[in-house]
mmCIF file of C-alpha atoms in Angstrom:
data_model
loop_
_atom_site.group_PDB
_atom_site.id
_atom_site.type_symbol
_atom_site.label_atom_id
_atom_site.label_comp_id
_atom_site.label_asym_id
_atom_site.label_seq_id
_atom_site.Cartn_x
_atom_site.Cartn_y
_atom_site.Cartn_z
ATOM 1 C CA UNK A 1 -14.489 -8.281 -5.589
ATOM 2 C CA UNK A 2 -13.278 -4.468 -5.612
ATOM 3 C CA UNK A 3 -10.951 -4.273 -8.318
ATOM 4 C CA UNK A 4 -8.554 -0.898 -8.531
ATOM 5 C CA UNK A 5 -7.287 0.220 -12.344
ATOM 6 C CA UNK A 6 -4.295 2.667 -13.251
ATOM 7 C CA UNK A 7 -3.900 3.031 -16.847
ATOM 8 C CA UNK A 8 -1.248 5.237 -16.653
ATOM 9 C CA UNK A 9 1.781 3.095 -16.042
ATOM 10 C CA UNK A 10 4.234 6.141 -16.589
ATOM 11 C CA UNK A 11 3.904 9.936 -16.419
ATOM 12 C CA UNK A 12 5.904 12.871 -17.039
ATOM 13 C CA UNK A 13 5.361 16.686 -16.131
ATOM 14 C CA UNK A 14 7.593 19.199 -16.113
ATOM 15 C CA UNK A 15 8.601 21.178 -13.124
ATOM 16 C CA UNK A 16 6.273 23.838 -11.806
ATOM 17 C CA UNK A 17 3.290 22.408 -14.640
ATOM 18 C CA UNK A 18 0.301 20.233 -13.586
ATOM 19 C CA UNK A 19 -0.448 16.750 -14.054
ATOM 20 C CA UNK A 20 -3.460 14.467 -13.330
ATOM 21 C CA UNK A 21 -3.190 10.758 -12.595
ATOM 22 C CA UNK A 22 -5.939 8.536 -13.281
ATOM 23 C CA UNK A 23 -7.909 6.009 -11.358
ATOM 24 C CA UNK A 24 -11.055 3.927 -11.681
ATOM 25 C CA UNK A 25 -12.416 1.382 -9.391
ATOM 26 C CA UNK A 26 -15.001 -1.233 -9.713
ATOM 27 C CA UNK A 27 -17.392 -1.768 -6.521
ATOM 28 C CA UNK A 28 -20.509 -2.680 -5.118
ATOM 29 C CA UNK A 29 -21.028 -0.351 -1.926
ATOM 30 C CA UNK A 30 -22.112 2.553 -1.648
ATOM 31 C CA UNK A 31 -19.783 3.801 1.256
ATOM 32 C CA UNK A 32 -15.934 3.469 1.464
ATOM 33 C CA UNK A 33 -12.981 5.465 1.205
ATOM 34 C CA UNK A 34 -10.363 6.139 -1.947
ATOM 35 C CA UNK A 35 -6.733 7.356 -0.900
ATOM 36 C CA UNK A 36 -4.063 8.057 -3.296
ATOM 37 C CA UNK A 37 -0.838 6.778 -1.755
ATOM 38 C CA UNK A 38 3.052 8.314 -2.602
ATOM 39 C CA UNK A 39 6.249 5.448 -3.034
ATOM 40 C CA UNK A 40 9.684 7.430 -3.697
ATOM 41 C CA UNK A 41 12.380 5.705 -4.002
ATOM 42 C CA UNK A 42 12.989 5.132 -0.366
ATOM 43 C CA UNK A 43 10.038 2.578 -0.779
ATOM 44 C CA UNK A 44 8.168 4.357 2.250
ATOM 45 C CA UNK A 45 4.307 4.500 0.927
ATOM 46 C CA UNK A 46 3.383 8.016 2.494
ATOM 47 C CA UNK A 47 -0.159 8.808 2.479
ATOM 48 C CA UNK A 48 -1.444 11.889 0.133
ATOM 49 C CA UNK A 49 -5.207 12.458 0.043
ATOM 50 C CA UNK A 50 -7.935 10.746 1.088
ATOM 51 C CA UNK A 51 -11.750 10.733 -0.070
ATOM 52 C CA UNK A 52 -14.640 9.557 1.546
ATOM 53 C CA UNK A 53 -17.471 8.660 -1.048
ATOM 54 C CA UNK A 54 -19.991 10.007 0.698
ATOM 55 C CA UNK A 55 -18.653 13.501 0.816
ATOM 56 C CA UNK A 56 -19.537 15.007 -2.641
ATOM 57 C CA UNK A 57 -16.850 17.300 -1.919
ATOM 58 C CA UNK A 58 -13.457 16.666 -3.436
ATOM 59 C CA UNK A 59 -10.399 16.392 -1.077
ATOM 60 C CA UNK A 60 -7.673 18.914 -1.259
ATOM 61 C CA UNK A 61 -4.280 18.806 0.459
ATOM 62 C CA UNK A 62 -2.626 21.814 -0.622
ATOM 63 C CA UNK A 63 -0.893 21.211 -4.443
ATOM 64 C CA UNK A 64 -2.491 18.756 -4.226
ATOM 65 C CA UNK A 65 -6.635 17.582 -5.242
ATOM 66 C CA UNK A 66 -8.902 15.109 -6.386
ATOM 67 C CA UNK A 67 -11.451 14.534 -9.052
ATOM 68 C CA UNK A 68 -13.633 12.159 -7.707
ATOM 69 C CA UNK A 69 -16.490 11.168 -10.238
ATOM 70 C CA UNK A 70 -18.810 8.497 -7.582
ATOM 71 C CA UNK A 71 -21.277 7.410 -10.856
ATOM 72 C CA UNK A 72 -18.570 6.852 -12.656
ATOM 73 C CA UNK A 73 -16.181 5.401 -10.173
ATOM 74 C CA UNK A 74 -13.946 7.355 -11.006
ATOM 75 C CA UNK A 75 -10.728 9.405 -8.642
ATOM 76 C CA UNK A 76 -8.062 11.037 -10.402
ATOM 77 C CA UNK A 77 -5.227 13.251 -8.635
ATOM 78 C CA UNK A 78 -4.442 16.790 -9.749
ATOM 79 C CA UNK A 79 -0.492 17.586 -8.889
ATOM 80 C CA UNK A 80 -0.306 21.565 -9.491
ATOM 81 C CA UNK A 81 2.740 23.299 -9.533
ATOM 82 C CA UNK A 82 4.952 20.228 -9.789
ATOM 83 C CA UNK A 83 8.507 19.844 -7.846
ATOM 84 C CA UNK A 84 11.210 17.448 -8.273
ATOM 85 C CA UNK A 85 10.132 15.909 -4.858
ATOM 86 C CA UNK A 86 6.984 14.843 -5.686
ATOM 87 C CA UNK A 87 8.701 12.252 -8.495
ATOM 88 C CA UNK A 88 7.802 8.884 -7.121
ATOM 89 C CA UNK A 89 4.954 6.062 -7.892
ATOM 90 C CA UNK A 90 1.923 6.706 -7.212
ATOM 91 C CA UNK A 91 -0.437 4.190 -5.921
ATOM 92 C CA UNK A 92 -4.513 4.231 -5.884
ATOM 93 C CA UNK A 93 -6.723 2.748 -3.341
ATOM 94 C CA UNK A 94 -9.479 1.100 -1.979
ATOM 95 C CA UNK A 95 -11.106 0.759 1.332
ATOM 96 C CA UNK A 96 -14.721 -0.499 1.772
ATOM 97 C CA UNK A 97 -14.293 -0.270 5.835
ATOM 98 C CA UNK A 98 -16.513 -2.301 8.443
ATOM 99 C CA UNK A 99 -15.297 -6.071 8.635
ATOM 100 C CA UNK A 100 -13.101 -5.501 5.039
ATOM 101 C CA UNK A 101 -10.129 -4.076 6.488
ATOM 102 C CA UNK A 102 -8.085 -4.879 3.385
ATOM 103 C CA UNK A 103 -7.310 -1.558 1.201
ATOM 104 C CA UNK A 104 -6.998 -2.809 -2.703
ATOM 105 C CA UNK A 105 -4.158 -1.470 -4.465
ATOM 106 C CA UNK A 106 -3.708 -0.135 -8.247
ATOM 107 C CA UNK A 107 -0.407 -1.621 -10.224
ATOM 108 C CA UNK A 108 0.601 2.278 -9.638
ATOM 109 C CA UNK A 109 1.828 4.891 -12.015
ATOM 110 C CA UNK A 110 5.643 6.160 -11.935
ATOM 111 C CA UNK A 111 5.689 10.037 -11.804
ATOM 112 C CA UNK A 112 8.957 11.426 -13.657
ATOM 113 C CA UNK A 113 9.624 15.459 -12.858
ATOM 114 C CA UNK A 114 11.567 17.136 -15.781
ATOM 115 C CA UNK A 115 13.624 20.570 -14.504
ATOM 116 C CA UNK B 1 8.404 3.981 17.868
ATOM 117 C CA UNK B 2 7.856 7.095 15.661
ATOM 118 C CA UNK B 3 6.855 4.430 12.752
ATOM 119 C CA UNK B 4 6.935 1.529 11.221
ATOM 120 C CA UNK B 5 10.259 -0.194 11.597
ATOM 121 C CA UNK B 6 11.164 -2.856 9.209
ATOM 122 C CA UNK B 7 14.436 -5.313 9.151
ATOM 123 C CA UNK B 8 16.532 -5.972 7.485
ATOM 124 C CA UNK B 9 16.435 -3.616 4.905
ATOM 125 C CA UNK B 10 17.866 -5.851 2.171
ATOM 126 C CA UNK B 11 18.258 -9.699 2.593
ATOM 127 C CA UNK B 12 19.833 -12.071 -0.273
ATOM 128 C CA UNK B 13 19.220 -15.550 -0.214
ATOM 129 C CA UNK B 14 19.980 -18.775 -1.455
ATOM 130 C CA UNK B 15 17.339 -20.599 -2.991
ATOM 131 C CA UNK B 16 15.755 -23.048 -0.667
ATOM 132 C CA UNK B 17 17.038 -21.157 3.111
ATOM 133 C CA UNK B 18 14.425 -19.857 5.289
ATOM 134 C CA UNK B 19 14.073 -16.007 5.763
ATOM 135 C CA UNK B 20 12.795 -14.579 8.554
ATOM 136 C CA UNK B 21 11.321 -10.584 8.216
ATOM 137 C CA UNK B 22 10.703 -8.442 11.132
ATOM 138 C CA UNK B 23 7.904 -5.436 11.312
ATOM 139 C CA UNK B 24 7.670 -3.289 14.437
ATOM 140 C CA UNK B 25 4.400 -1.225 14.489
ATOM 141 C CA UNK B 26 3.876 2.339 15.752
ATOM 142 C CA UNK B 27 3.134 2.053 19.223
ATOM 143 C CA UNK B 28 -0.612 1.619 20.373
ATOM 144 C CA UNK B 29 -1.482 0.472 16.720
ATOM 145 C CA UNK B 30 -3.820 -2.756 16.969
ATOM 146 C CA UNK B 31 -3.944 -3.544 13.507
ATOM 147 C CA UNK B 32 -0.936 -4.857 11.825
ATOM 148 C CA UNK B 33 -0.640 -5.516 7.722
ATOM 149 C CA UNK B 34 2.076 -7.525 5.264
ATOM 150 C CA UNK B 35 2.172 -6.951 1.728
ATOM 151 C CA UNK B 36 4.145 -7.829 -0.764
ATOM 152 C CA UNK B 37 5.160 -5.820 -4.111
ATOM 153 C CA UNK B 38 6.484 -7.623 -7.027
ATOM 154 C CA UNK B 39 8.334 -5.380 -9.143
ATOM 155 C CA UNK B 40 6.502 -3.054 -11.275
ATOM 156 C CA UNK B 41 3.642 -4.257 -9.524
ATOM 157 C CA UNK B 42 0.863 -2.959 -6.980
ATOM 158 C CA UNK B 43 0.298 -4.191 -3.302
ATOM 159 C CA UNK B 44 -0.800 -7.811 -2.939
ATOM 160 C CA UNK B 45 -2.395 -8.234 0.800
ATOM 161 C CA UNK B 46 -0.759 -11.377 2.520
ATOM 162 C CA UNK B 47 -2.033 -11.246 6.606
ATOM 163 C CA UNK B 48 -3.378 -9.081 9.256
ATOM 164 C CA UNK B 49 -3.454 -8.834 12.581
ATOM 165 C CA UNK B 50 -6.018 -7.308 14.809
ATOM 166 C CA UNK B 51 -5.396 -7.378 18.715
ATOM 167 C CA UNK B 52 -5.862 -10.662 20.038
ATOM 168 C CA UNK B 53 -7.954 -11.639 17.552
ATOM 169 C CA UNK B 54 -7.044 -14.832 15.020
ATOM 170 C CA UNK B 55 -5.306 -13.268 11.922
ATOM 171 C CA UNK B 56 -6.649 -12.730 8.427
ATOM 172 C CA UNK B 57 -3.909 -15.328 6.855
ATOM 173 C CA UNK B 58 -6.258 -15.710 3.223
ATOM 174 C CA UNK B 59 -3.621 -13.463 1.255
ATOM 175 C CA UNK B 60 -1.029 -16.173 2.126
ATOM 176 C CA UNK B 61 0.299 -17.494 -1.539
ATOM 177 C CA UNK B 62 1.719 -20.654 -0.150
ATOM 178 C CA UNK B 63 2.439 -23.128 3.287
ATOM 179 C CA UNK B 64 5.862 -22.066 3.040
ATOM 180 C CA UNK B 65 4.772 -18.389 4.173
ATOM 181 C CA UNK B 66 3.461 -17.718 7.620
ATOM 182 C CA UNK B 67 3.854 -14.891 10.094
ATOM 183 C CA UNK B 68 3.531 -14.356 13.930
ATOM 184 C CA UNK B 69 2.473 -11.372 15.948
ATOM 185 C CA UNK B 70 3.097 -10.843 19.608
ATOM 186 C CA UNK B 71 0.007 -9.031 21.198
ATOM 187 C CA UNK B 72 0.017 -5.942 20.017
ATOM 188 C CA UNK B 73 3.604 -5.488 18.912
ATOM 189 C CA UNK B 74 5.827 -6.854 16.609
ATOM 190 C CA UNK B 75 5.354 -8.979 13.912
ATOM 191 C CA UNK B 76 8.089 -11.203 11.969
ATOM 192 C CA UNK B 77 6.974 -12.869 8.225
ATOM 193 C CA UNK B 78 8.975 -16.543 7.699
ATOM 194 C CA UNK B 79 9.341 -17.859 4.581
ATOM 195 C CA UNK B 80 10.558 -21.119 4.143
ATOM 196 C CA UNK B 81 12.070 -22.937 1.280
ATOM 197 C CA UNK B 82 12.730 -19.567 -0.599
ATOM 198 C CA UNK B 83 12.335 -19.434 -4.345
ATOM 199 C CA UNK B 84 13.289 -17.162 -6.766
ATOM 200 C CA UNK B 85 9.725 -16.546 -7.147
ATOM 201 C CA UNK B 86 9.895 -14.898 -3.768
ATOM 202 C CA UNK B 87 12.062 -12.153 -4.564
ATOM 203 C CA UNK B 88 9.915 -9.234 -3.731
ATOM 204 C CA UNK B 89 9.504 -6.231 -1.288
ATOM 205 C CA UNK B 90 7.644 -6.816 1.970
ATOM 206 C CA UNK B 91 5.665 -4.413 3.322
ATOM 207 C CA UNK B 92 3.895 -4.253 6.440
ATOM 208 C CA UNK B 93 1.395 -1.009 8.207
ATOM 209 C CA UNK B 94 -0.246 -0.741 11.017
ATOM 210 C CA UNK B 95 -3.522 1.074 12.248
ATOM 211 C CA UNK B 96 -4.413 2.329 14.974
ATOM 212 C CA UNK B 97 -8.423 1.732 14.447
ATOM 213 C CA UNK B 98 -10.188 -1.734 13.044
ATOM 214 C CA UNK B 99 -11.695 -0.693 9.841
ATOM 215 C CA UNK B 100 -12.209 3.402 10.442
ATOM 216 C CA UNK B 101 -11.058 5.316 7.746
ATOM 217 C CA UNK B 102 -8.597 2.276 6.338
ATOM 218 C CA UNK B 103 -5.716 4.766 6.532
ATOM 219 C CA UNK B 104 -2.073 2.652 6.715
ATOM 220 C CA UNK B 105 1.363 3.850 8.073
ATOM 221 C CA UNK B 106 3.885 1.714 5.774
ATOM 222 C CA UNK B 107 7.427 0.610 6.722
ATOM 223 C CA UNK B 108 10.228 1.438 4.285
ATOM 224 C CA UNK B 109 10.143 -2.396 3.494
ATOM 225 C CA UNK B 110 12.126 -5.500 3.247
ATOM 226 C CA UNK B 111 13.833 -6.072 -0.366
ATOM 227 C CA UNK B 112 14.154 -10.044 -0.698
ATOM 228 C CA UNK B 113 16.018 -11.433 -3.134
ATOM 229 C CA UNK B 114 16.324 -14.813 -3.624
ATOM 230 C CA UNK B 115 18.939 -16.129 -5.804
#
């Protein structure tokens, strides 16, 4: 079974700095998608990046990038340029595709923004 | 609608009622998700829907939980019996593809509190 690990359970950064969240996964296929998923305190789980393991490239969406390590299962998220607005928990996940439809969540790490 | 709609937005109970949780999808989505988040905790997968097709109900923790889609639109999550073991936020998403690129639109959840 895919198994998603966060061993971050808190982070800080202060405004304007940059931050990296970590992320390892435990699979057997070779294809399937990684997305790194936003919960402020409105509970709404907004979508940030998403990575397809078969692109070697990483994904970037703006202040936002990954480092995504395949051999090493590995997909960590670079915040640059932190704002207040991007406090919130972060969430890591899995998606093997095809008949598993289920994404697998991380436990999530809680982003705190210092001004 | 524009998303995922979700009611009520907080619900108390007494231990032992039956609650009844409502998610309406975005429009045209076919594939239809509940979660529920413990706090402090990540997503734990409870049932999906896919179109017309018999629901994934293996995430289901208990008999007392069960949920109902109509077609392709909305979905409502029953508990019965509540326990405090219950208390939890309820999320559901929907997709507009089976499998594709596994990316969920969330609701801003269901708070449940059971006392």
């Amino acid at each position: 079974a895919q198994t998603v690990t966060q061993s971050q359970p808190e982070m800080s950064v202060q405004e304007a700095e940059t931050v990296t969240l970590s992320c390892t996964y435990d699979t057997s296929e070779s294809d399937y998608y990684l997305f790194w998923y936003k919960q402020p305190p409105s509970r709404q789980m907004i979508l940030v990046i998403r990575q397809e393991a078969y692109k070697q490239q990483n994904a970037t969406e703006n202040r936002f990038s990954v480092n995504f390590q395949k051999a090493a299962k590995s997909f960590s998220l670079k915040i640059s340029d932190s704002q207040l607005g991007d406090a919130a928990m972060y969430f890591c996940a899995y998606y093997s595709g095809g008949s598993n439809y289920k994404l697998t969540f991380g436990k999530g790490t809680l982003l705190t923004v210092n001004p | 609608g524009a998303g995922v709609s979700q009611s009520p937005s907080n619900k108390v109970t007494e231990k032992g009622k039956d609650v009844e949780l409502r998610c309406d999808p975005i429009s045209g989505h076919t594939a239809l998700y509940w979660y529920r988040q413990r706090l402090g905790q990540g997503l734990e997968f409870l049932i999906y829907f896919q179109g017309n097709s018999a629901p994934d109900k293996s995430g289901l923790p208990s008999d007392r939980f069960s949920a109902e889609r109509t077609g392709e639109s909305v979905s409502t999550l029953t508990i019965q019996r509540t326990q405090q073991e219950d208390s939890a936020v309820y999320l559901c998403a929907s997709s507009s593809l089976t499998g594709g690129t596994g990316e969920l639109f969330f609701g801003e959840g269901s708070r449940l509190t059971v006392l």
